[in-house]
Short mmCIF file of N, CA and C in Angstrom, two decimals:
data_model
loop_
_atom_site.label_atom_id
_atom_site.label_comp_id
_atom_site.label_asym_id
_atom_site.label_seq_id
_atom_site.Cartn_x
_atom_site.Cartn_y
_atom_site.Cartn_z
N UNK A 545 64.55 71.86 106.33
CA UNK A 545 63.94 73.00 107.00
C UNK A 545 65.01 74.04 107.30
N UNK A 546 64.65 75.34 106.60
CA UNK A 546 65.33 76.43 107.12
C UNK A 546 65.74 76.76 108.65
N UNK A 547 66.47 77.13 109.48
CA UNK A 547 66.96 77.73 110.34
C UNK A 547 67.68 78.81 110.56
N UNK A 548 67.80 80.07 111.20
CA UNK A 548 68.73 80.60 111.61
C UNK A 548 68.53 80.62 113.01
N UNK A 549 69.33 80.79 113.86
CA UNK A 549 69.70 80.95 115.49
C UNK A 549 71.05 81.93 115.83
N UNK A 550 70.34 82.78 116.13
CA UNK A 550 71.20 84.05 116.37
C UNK A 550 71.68 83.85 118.25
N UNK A 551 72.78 84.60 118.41
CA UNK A 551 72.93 84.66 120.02
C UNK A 551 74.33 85.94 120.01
N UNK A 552 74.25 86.39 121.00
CA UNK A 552 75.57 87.54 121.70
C UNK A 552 74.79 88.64 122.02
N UNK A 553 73.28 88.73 121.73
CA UNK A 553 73.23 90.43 121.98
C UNK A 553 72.84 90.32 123.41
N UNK A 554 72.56 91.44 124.00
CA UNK A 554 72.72 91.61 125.30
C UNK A 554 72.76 93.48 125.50
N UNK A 555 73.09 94.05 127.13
CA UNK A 555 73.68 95.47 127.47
C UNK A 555 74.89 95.16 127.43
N UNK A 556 75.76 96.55 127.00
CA UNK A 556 76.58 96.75 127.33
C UNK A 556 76.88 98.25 127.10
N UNK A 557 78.00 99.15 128.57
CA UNK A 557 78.11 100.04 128.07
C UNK A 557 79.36 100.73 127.08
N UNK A 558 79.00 102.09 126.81
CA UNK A 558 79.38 102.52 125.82
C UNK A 558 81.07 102.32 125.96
N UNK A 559 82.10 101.94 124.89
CA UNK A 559 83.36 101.67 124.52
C UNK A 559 83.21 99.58 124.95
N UNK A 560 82.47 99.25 125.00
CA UNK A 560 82.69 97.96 125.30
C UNK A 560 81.99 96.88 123.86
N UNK A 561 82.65 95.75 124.32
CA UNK A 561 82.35 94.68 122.85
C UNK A 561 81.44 93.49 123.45
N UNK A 562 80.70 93.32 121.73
CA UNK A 562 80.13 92.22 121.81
C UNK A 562 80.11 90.89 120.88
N UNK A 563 80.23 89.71 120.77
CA UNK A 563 80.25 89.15 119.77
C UNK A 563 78.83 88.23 119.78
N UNK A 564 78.41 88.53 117.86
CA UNK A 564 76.83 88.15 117.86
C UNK A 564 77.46 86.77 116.65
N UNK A 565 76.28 85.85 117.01
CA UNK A 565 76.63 84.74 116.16
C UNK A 565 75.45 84.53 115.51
N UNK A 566 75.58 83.73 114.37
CA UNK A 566 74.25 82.87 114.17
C UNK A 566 74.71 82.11 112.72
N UNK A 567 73.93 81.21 113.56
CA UNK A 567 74.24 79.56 112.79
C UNK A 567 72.92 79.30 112.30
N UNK A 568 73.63 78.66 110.78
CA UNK A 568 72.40 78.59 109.92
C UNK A 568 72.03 76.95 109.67
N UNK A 569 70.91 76.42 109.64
CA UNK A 569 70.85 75.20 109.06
C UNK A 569 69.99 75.00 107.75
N UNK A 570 70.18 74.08 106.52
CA UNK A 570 69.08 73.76 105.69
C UNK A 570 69.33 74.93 104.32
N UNK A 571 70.28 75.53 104.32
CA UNK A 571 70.49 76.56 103.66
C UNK A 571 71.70 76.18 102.35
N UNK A 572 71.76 76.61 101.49
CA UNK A 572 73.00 75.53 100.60
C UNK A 572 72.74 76.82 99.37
N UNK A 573 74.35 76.62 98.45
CA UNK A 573 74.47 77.85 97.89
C UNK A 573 74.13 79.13 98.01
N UNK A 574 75.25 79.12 99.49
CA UNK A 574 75.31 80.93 99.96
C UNK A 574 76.28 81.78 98.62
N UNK A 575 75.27 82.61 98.90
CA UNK A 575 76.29 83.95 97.81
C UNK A 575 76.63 84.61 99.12
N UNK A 576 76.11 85.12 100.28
CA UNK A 576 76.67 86.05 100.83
C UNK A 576 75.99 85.75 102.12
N UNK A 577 76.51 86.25 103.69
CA UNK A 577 76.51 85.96 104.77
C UNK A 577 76.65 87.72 105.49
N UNK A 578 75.18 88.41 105.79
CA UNK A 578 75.25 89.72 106.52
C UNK A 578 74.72 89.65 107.39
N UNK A 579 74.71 91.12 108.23
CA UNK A 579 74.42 91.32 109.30
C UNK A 579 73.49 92.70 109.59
N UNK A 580 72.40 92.77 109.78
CA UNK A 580 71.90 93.99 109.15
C UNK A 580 71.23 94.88 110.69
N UNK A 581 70.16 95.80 110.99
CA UNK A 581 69.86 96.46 112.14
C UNK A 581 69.38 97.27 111.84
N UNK A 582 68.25 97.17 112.79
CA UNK A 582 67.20 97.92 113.14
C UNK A 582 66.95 98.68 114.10
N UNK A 583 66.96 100.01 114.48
CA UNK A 583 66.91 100.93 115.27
C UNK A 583 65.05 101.59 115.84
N UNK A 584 64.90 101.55 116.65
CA UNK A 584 63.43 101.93 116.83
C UNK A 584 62.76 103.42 116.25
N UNK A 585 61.86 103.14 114.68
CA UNK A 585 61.62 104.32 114.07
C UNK A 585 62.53 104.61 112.99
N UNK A 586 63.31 103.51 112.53
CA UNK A 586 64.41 103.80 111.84
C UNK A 586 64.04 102.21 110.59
N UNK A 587 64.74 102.94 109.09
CA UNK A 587 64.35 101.42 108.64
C UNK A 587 65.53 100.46 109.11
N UNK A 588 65.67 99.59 108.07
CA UNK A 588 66.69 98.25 108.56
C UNK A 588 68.02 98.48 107.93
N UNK A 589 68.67 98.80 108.14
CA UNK A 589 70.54 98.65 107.36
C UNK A 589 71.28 97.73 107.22
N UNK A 590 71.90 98.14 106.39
CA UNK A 590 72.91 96.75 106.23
C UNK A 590 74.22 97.51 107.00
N UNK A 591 74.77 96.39 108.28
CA UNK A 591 76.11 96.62 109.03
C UNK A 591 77.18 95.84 108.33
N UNK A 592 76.98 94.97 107.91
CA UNK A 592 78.78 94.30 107.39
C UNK A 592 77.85 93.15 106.50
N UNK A 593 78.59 92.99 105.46
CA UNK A 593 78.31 91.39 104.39
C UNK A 593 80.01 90.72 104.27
N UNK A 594 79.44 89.41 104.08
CA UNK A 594 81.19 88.74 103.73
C UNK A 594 80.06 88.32 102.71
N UNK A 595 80.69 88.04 101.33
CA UNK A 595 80.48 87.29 99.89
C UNK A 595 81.15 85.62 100.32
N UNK A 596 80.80 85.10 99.03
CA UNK A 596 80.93 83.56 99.31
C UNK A 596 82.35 83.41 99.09
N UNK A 597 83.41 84.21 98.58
CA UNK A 597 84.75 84.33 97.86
C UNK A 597 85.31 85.10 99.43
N UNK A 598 84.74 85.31 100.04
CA UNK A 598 85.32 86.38 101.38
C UNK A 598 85.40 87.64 101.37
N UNK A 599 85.00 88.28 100.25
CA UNK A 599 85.00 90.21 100.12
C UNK A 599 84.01 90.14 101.19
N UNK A 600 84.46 91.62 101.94
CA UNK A 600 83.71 92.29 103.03
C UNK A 600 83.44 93.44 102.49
N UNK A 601 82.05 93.85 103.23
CA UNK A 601 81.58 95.41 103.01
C UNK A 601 81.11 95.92 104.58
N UNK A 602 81.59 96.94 104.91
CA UNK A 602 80.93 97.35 106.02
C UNK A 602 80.25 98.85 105.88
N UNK A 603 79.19 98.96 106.48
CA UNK A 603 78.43 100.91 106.58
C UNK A 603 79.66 101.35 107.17
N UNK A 604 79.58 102.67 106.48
CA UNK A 604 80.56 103.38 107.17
C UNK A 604 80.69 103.88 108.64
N UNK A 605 79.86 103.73 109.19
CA UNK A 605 79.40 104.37 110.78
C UNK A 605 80.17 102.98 111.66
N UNK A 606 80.79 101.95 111.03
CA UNK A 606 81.01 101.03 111.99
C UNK A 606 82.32 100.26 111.42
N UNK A 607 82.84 101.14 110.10
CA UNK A 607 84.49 100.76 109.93
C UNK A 607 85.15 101.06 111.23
N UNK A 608 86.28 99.77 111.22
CA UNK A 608 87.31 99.49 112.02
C UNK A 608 86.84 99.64 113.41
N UNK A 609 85.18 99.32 113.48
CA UNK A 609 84.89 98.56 115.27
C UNK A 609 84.03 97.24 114.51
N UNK A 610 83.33 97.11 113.74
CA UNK A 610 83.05 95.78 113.65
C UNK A 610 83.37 94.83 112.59
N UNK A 611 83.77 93.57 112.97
CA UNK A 611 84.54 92.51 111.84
C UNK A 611 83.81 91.47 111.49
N UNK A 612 83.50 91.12 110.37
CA UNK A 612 82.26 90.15 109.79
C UNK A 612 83.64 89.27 109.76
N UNK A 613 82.74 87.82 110.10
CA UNK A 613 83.61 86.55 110.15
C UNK A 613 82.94 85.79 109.74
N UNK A 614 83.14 84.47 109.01
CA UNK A 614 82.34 83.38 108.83
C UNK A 614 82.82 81.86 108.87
N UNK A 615 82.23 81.08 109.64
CA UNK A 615 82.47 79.25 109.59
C UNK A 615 81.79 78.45 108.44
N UNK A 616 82.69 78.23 107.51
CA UNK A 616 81.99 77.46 106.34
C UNK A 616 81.33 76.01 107.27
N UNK A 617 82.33 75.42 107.91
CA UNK A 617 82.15 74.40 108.52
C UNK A 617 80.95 74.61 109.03
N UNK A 618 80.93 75.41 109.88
CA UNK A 618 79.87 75.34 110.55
C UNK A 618 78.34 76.03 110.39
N UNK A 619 78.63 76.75 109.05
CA UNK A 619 77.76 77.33 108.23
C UNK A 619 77.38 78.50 109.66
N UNK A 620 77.75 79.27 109.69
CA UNK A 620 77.92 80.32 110.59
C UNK A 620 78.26 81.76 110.67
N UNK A 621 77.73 82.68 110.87
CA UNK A 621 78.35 84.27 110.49
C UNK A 621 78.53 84.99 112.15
N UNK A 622 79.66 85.24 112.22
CA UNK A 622 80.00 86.50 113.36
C UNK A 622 80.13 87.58 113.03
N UNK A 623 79.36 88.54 114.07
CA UNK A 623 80.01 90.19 114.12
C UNK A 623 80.76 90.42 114.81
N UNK A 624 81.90 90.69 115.44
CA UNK A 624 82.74 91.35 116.65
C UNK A 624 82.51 92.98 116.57
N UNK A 625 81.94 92.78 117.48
CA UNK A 625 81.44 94.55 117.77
C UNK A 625 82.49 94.89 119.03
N UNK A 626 83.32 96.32 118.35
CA UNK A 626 84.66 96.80 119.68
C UNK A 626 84.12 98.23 119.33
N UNK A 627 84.16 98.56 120.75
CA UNK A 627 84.01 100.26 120.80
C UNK A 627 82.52 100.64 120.72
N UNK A 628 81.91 100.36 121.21
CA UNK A 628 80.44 100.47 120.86
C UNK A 628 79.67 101.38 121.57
N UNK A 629 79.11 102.21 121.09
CA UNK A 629 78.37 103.87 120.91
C UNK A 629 76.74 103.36 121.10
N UNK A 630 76.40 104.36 121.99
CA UNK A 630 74.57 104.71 121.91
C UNK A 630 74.10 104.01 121.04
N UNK A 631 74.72 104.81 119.77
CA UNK A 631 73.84 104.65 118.21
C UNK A 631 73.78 103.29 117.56
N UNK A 632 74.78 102.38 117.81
CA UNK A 632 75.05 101.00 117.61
C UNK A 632 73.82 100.30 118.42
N UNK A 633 72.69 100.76 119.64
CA UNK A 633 71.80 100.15 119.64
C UNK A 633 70.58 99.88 118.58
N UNK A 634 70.23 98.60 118.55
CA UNK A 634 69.24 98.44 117.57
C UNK A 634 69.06 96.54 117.75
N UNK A 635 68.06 96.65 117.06
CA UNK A 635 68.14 95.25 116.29
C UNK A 635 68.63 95.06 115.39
N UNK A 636 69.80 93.38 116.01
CA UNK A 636 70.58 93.10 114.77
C UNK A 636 69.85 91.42 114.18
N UNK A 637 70.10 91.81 113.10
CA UNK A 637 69.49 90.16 111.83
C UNK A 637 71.00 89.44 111.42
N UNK A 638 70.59 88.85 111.10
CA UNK A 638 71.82 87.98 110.51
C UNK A 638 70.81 87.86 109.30
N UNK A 639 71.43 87.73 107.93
CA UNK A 639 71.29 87.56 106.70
C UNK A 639 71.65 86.78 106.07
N UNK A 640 71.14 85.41 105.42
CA UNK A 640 71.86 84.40 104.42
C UNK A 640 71.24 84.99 103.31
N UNK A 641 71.85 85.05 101.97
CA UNK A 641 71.29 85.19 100.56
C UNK A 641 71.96 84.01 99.88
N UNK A 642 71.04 83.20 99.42
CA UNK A 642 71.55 81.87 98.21
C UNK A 642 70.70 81.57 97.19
N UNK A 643 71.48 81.14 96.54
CA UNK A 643 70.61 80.49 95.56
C UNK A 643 70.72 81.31 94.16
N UNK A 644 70.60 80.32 93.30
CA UNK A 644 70.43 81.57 91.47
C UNK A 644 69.23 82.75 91.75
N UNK A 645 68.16 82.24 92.67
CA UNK A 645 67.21 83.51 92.99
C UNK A 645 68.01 84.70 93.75
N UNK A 646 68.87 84.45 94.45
CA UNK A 646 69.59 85.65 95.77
C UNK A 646 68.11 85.23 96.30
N UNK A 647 67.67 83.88 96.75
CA UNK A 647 66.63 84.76 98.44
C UNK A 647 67.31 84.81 99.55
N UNK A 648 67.06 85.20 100.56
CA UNK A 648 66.97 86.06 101.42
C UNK A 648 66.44 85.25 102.31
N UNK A 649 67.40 84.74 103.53
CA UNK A 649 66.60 84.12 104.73
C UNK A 649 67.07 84.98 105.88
N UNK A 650 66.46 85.39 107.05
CA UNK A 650 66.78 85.89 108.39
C UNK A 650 66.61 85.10 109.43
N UNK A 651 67.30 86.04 110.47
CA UNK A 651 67.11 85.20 111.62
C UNK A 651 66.06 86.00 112.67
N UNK A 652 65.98 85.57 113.88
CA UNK A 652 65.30 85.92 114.40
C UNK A 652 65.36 87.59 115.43
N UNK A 653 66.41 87.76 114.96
CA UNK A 653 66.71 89.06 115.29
C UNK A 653 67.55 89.01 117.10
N UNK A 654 68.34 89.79 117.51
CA UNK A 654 68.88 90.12 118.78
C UNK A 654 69.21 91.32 119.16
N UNK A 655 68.86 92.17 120.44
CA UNK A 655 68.71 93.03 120.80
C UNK A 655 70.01 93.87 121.33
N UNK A 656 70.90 94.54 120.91
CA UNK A 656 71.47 95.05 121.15
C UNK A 656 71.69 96.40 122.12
N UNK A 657 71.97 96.16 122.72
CA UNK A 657 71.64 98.09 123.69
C UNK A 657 73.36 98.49 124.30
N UNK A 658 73.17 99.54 123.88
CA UNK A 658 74.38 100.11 124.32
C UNK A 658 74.40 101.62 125.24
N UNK A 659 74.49 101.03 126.43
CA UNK A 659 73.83 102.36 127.71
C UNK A 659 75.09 102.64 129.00
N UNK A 660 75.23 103.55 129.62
CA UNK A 660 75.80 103.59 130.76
C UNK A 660 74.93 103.53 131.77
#
């Protein structure tokens, strides 16, 4: 049985960090481990991917404040979110893609807000 279990989002205000996790179970031949977000009225983006080899990609709106990390062990993906702006609120997903198909599993999403 598939799983994801996301956790870190929360308030916080603006210039401050957060770290979002989520641990996957039941999942086998990852190609890639992202992190994606949803803004209210807005579609869904992709914020940072690590590949199964470790290449990173991040949107440009969030080079050098957020760092995609991943636990093979623990079959696991982190964001470290530093410096964090209004606009960085949204809903964030965590993303597994595996398999010769590339599907596509999510998690349950976590709420991010970034307010004074």
């Amino acid at each position: 049985q598939v799983q994801l279990v996301e956790s870190g989002g929360g308030l916080v205000q603006p210039g401050g960090s957060l770290r979002l996790s989520c641990a996957a179970s039941g999942i086998f031949n990852i190609n890639a481990r992202g992190w994606y977000r949803q803004a209210p009225g807005k579609q869904r983006e992709l914020v940072a991917v690590v590949t199964s080899v470790g290449t990173t990609n991040y949107a440009n709106s969030v080079k050098g404040r957020f760092t995609i990390s991943r636990d093979n062990a623990k079959n696991t993906v982190y964001l470290q979110m530093n410096g964090l702006k209004p606009e960085d609120t949204a809903v964030y997903y965590c993303n597994f893609n595996a398999g010769r198909q590339l599907r596509d599993y999510w998690g349950q999403g976590t709420q991010v807000t970034v307010s004074s």
